[in-house]
Tab-separated table of C-alpha atoms in Angstrom:
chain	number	residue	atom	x	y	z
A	1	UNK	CA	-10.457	-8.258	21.335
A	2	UNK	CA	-13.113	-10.597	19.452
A	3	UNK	CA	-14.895	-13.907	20.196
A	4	UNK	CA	-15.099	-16.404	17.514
A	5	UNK	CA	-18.449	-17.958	18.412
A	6	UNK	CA	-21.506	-16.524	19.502
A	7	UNK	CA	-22.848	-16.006	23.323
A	8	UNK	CA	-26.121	-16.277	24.030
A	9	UNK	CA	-27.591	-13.919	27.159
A	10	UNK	CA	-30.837	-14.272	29.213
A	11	UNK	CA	-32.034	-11.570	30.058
A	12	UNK	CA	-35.450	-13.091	31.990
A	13	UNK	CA	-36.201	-10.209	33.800
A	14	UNK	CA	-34.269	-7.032	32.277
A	15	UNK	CA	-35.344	-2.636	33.364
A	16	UNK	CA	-34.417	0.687	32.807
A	17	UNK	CA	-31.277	1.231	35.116
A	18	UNK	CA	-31.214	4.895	36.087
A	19	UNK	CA	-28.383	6.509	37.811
A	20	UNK	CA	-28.770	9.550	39.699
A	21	UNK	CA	-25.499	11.321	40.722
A	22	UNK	CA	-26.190	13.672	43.430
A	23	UNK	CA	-24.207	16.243	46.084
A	24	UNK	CA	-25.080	14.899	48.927
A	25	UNK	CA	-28.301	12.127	49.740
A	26	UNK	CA	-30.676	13.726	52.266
A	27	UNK	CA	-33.619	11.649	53.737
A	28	UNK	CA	-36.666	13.638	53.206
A	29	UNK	CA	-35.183	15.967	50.907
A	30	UNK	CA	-35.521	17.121	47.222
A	31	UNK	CA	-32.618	16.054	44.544
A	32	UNK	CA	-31.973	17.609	41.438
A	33	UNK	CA	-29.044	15.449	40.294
A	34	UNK	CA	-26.072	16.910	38.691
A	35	UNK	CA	-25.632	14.035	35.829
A	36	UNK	CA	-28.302	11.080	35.273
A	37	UNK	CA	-27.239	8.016	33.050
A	38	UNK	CA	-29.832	5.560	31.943
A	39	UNK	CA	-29.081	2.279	29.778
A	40	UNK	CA	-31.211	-0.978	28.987
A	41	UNK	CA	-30.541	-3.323	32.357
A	42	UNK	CA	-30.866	-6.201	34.367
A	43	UNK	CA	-28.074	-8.075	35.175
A	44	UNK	CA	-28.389	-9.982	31.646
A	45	UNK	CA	-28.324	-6.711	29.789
A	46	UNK	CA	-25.496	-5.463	31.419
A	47	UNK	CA	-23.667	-8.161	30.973
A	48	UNK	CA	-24.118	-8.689	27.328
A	49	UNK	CA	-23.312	-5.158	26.564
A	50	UNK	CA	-20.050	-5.692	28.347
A	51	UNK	CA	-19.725	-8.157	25.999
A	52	UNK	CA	-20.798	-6.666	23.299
A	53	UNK	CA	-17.962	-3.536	24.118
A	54	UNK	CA	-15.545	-6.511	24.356
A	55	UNK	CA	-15.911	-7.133	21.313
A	56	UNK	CA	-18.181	-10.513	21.768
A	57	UNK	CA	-20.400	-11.662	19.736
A	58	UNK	CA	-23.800	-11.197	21.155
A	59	UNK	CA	-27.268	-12.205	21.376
A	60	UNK	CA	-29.545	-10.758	23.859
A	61	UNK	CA	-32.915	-12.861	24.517
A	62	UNK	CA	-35.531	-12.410	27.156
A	63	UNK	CA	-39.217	-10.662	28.382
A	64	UNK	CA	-40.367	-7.127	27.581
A	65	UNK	CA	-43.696	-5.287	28.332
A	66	UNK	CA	-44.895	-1.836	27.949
A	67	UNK	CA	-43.358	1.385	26.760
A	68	UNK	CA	-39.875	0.255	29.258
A	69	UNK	CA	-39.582	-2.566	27.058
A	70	UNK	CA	-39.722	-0.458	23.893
A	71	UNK	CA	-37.361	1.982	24.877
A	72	UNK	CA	-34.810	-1.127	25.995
A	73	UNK	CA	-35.206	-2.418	22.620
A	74	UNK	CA	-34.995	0.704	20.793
A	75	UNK	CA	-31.637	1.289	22.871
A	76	UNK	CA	-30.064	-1.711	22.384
A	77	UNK	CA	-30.943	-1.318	18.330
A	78	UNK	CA	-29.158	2.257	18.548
A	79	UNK	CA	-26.283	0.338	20.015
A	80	UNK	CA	-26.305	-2.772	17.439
A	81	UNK	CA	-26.574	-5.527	19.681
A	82	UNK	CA	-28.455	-8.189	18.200
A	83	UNK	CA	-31.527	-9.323	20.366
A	84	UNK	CA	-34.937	-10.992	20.327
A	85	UNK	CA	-38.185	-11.069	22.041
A	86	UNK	CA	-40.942	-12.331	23.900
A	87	UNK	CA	-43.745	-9.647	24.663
A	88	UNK	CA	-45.683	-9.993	28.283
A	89	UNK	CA	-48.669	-7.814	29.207
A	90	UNK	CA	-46.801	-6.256	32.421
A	91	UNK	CA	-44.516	-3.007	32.280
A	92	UNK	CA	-41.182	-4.003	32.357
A	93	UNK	CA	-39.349	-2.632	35.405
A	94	UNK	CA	-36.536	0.500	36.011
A	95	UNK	CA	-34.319	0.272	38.608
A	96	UNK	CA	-32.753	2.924	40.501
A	97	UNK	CA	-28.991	4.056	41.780
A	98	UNK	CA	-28.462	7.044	43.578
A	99	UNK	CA	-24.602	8.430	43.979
A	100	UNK	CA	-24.107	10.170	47.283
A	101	UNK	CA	-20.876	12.428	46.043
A	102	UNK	CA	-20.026	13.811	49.453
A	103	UNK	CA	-20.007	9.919	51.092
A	104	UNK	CA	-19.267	8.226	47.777
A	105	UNK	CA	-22.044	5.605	48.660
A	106	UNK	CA	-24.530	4.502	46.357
A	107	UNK	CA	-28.110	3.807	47.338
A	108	UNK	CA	-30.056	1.517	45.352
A	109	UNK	CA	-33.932	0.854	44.401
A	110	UNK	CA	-34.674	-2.310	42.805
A	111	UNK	CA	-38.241	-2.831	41.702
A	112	UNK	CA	-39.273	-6.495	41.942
A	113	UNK	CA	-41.045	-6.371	38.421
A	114	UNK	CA	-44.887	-7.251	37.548
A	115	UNK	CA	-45.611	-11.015	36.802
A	116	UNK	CA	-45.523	-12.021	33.597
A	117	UNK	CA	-47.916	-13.480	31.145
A	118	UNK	CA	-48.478	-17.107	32.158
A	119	UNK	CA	-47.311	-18.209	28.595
A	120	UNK	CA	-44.310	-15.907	28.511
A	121	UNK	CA	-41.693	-18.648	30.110
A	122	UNK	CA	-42.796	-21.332	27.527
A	123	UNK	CA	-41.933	-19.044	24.860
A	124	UNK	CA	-38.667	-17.868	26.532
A	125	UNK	CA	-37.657	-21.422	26.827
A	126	UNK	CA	-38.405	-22.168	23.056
A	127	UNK	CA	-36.856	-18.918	21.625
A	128	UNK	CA	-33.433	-20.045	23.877
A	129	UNK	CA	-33.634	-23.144	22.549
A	130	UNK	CA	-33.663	-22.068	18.931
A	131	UNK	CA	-30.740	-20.051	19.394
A	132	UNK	CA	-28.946	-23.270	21.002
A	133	UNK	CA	-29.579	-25.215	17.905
A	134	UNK	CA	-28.621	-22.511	15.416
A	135	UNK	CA	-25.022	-23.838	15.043
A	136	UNK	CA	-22.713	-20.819	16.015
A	137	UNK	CA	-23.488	-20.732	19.924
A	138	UNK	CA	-20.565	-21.187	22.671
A	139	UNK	CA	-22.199	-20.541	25.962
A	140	UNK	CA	-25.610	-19.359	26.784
A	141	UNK	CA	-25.374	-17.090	29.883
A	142	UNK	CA	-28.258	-17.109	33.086
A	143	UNK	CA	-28.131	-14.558	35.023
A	144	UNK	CA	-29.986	-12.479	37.714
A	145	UNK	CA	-33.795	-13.012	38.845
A	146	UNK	CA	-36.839	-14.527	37.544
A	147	UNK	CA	-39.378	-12.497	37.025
A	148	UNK	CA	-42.153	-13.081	38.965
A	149	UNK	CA	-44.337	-15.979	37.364
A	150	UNK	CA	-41.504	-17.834	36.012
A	151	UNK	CA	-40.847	-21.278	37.031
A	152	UNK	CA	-37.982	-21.706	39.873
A	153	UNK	CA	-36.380	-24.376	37.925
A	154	UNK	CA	-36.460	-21.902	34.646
A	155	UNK	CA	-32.510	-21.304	34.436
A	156	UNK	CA	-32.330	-24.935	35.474
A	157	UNK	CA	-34.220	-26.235	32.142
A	158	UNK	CA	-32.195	-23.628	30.246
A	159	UNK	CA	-29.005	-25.158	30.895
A	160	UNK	CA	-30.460	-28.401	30.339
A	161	UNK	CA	-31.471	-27.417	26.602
A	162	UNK	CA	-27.649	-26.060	26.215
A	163	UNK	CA	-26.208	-29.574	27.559
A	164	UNK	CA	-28.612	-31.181	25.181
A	165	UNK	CA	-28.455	-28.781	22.033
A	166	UNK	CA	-25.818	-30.459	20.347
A	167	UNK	CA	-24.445	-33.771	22.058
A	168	UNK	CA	-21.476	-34.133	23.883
A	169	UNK	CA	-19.468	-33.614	20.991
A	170	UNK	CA	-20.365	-30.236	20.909
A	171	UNK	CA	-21.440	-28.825	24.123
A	172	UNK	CA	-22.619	-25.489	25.052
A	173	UNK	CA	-21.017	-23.501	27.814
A	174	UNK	CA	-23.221	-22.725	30.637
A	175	UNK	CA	-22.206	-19.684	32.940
A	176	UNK	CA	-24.728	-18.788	35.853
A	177	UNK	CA	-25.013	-15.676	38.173
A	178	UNK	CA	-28.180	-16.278	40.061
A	179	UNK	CA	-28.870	-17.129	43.890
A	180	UNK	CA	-31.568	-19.007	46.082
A	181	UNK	CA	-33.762	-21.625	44.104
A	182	UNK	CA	-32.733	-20.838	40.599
A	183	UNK	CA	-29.339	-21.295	41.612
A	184	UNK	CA	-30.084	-24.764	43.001
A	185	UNK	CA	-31.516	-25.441	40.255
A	186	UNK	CA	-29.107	-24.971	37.677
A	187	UNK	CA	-26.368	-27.042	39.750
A	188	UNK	CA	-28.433	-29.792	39.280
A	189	UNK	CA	-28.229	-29.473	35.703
A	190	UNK	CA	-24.331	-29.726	35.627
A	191	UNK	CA	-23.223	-25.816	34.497
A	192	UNK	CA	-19.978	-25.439	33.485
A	193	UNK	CA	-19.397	-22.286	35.344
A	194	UNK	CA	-20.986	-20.409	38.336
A	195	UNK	CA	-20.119	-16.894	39.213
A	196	UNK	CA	-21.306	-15.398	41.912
A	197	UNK	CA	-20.172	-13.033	45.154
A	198	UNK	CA	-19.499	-13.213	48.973
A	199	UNK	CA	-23.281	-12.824	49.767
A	200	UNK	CA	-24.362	-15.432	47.110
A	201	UNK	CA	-21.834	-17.365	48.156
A	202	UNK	CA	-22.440	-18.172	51.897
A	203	UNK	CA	-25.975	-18.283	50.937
A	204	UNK	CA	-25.424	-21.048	48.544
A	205	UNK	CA	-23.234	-22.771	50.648
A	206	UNK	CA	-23.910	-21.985	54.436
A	207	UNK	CA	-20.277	-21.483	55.014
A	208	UNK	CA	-19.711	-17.700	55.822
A	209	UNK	CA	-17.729	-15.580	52.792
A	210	UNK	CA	-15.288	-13.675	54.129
A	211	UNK	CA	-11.909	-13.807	52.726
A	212	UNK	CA	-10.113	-16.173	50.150
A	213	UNK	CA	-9.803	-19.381	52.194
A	214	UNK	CA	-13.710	-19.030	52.985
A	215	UNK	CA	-14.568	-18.084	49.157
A	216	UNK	CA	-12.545	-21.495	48.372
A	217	UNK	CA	-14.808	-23.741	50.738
A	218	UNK	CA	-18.138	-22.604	49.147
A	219	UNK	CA	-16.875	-23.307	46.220
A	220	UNK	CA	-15.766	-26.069	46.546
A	221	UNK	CA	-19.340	-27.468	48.098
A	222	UNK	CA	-21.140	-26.098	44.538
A	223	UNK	CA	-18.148	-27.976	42.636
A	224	UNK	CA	-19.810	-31.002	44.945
A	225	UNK	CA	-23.091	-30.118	43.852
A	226	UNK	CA	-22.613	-29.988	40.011
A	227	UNK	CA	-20.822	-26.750	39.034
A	228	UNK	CA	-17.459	-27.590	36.748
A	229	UNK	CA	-15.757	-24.283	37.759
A	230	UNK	CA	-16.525	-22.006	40.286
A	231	UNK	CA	-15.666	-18.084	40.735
A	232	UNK	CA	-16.419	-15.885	43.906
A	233	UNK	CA	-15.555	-12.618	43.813
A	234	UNK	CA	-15.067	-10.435	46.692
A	235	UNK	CA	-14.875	-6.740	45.818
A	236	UNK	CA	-12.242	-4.907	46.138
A	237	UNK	CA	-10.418	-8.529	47.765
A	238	UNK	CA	-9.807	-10.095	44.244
A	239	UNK	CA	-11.523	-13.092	43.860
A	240	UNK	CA	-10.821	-17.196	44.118
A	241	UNK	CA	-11.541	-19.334	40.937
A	242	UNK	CA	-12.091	-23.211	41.579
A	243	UNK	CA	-11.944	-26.324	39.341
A	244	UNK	CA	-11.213	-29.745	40.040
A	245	UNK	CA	-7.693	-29.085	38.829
A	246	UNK	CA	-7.061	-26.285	41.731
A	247	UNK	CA	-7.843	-23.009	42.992
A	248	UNK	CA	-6.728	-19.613	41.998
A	249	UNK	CA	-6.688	-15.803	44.049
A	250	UNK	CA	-6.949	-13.170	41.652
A	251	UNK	CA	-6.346	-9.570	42.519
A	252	UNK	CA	-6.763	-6.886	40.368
A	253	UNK	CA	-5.017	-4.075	39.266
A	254	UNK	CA	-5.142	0.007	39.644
A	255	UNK	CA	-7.455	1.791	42.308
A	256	UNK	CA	-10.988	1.559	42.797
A	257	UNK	CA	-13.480	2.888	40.999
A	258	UNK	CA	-16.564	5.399	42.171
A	259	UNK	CA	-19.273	3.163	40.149
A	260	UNK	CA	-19.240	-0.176	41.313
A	261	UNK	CA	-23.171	-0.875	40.396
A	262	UNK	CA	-22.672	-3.162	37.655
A	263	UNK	CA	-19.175	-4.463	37.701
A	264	UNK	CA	-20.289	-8.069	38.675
A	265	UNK	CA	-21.960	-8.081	35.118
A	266	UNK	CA	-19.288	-6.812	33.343
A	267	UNK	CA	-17.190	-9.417	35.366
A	268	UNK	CA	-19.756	-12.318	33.942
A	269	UNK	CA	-19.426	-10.161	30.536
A	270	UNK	CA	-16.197	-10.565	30.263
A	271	UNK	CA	-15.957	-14.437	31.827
A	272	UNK	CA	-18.272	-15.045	28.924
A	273	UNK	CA	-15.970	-13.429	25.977
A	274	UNK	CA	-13.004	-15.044	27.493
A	275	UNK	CA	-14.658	-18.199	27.262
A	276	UNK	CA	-15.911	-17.870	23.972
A	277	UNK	CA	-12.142	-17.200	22.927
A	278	UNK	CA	-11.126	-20.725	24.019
A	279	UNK	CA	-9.650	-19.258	27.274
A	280	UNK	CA	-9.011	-21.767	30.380
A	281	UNK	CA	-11.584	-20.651	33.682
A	282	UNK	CA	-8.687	-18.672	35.316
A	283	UNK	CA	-7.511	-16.762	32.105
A	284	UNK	CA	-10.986	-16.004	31.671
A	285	UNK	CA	-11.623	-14.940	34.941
A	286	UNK	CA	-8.711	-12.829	34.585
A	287	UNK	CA	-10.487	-10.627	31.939
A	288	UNK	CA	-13.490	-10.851	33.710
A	289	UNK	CA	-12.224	-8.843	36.376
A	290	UNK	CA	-10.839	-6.678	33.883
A	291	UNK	CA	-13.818	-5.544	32.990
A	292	UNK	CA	-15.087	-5.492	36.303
A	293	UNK	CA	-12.820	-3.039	37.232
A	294	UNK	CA	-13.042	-0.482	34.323
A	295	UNK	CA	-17.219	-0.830	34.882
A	296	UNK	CA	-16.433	0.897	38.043
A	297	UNK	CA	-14.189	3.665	36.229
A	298	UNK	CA	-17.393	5.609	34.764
A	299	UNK	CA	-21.301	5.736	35.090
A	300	UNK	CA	-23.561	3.527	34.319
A	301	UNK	CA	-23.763	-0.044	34.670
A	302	UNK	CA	-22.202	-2.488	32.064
A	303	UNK	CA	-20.576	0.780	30.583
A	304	UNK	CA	-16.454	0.181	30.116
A	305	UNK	CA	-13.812	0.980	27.980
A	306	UNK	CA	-11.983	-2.215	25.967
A	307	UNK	CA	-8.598	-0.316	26.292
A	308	UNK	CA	-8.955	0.305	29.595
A	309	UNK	CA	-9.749	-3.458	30.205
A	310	UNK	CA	-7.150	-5.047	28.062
A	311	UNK	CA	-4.426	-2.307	30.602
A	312	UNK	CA	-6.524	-3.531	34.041
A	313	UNK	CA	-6.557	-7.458	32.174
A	314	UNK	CA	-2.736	-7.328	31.956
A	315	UNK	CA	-2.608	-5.934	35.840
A	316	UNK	CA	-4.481	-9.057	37.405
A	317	UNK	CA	-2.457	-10.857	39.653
A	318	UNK	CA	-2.242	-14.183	41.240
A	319	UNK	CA	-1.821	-13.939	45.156
């Protein structure tokens, strides 16, 4: 499973995402997990190592600090995905899931993240924007949070450079998986695709997510508001894909898995390879929650196996 041209990832405010797998979660008490898995995060990361496992071509681009952001690095060397750097003053983050076995739930610790240098955006934005020019770039993808000093129209101006890159002629995909202001932003901007869930959803739309027909009608207000394509996904539901041509329900196959921290990367991982393949929005989406799926199969986040996706892709069903 390859991708002819490269994708570009943003990872703007990437950590250390640590999962703890414990007996049972006990307020107040001391854990000593059974199994611990640790990879370099952020919703960016994971999703271009999903990528990167489905056998995209990847670059990874974005803001690291400290000894966090030399051990992401170094990780993502041992792993060979090509990546590149600006440096900020501030420790980057690490991030925190903890598997209750007994319940099956999974408690999770975010940090925010420090701010970052007030010249670190500026040099984001000009090290994306050499990768758009460089020639071999299908889609640049924006996902997850700004880091705390970046502009709120930062994503927005990123898919602006990718619209602008090359022309018309030639234009860059666009995929987005952010919320609140950088979300809004970014719609202005025209993206080709926005991915995002239930929550994000009725947020972005102020028309409550809670099944299919609901999914449709926020998505249809962000195809009003600039998006090309839209795709909501909805857990364990499937997920509705909208275009100006139509809509489709997608279901997926096999049973669920007990890691589901992650799988909406691996789902914009895999949207992003499909895309980059020449794939239409719902064939693409198709292996997107392929990979979605088999993220949930084993620990860590943005972990999968390609043969297990390429069984789940060939599962997905229209409903």
């Amino acid at each position: 499973m390859t991708a002819p041209g490269r994708i570009v990832f943003v990872a703007a405010n990437p950590s250390i995402d640590r999962l703890y797998e414990v007996d049972r979660l006990t307020v107040g008490a001391i854990h000593r997990p059974i199994a611990l898995v640790a990879v370099p995060g952020g919703k960016g990361l994971n999703a271009a190592r999903a990528a990167a496992q489905l056998g995209g071509r990847v670059t990874a681009v974005g803001i690291l600090g400290g000894r966090s952001g030399q051990w992401i690095e170094d990780a993502l060397a041992a792993r060979a995905i090509d990546s590149r750097w600006v440096g900020s003053g501030s420790e980057t983050r690490t991030c925190v899931s903890i598997l209750d076995r007994a319940s099956g739930r999974t408690t999770e610790v975010y940090e925010r993240g420090q701010p970052i240098d007030p010249d670190a955006w500026g040099a984001l934005e000009r090290l994306v924007a050499g990768e758009l020019e460089a020639g071999d770039v299908v889609a640049l993808c924006l996902s997850g949070s700004l880091p705390i000093g970046a502009p709120s129209d930062g994503f927005g101006r990123m898919t602006r450079l990718a619209r602008t890159a090359r022309g018309e002629a030639e234009p860059i995909a666009v995929l987005a998986d952010t919320y609140g202001p950088a979300l809004v932003a970014v719609l202005a901007e025209q993206p080709t695709l926005v991915k995002i869930n239930a929550d994000e959803a009725t947020e972005a739309s102020g028309i409550p997510v809670t099944d299919p027909a609901s999914a449709e009608a926020a998505a249809a207000v962000l195809l009003d508001r600039g998006a090309a394509s839209v795709v909501v996904t909805l857990g364990l539901g499937g997920g509705v894909v909208v275009t100006a041509a139509g809509a489709t329900r997608l279901i997926p196959d096999g049973p669920a898995g007990g890691y589901p921290v992650g799988s909406g990367d691996a789902f914009l991982g895999g949207l992003a390879v499909g895309i980059a393949r020449g794939d239409g929005v719902p064939d693409a989406a198709r292996l997107g929650m392929a990979a979605g799926s088999a993220n949930a199969m084993i620990p860590g986040a943005g972990e999968l196996d390609p043969l297990v996706v390429a069984r789940l892709e060939r599962g997905v069903a229209e409903f």
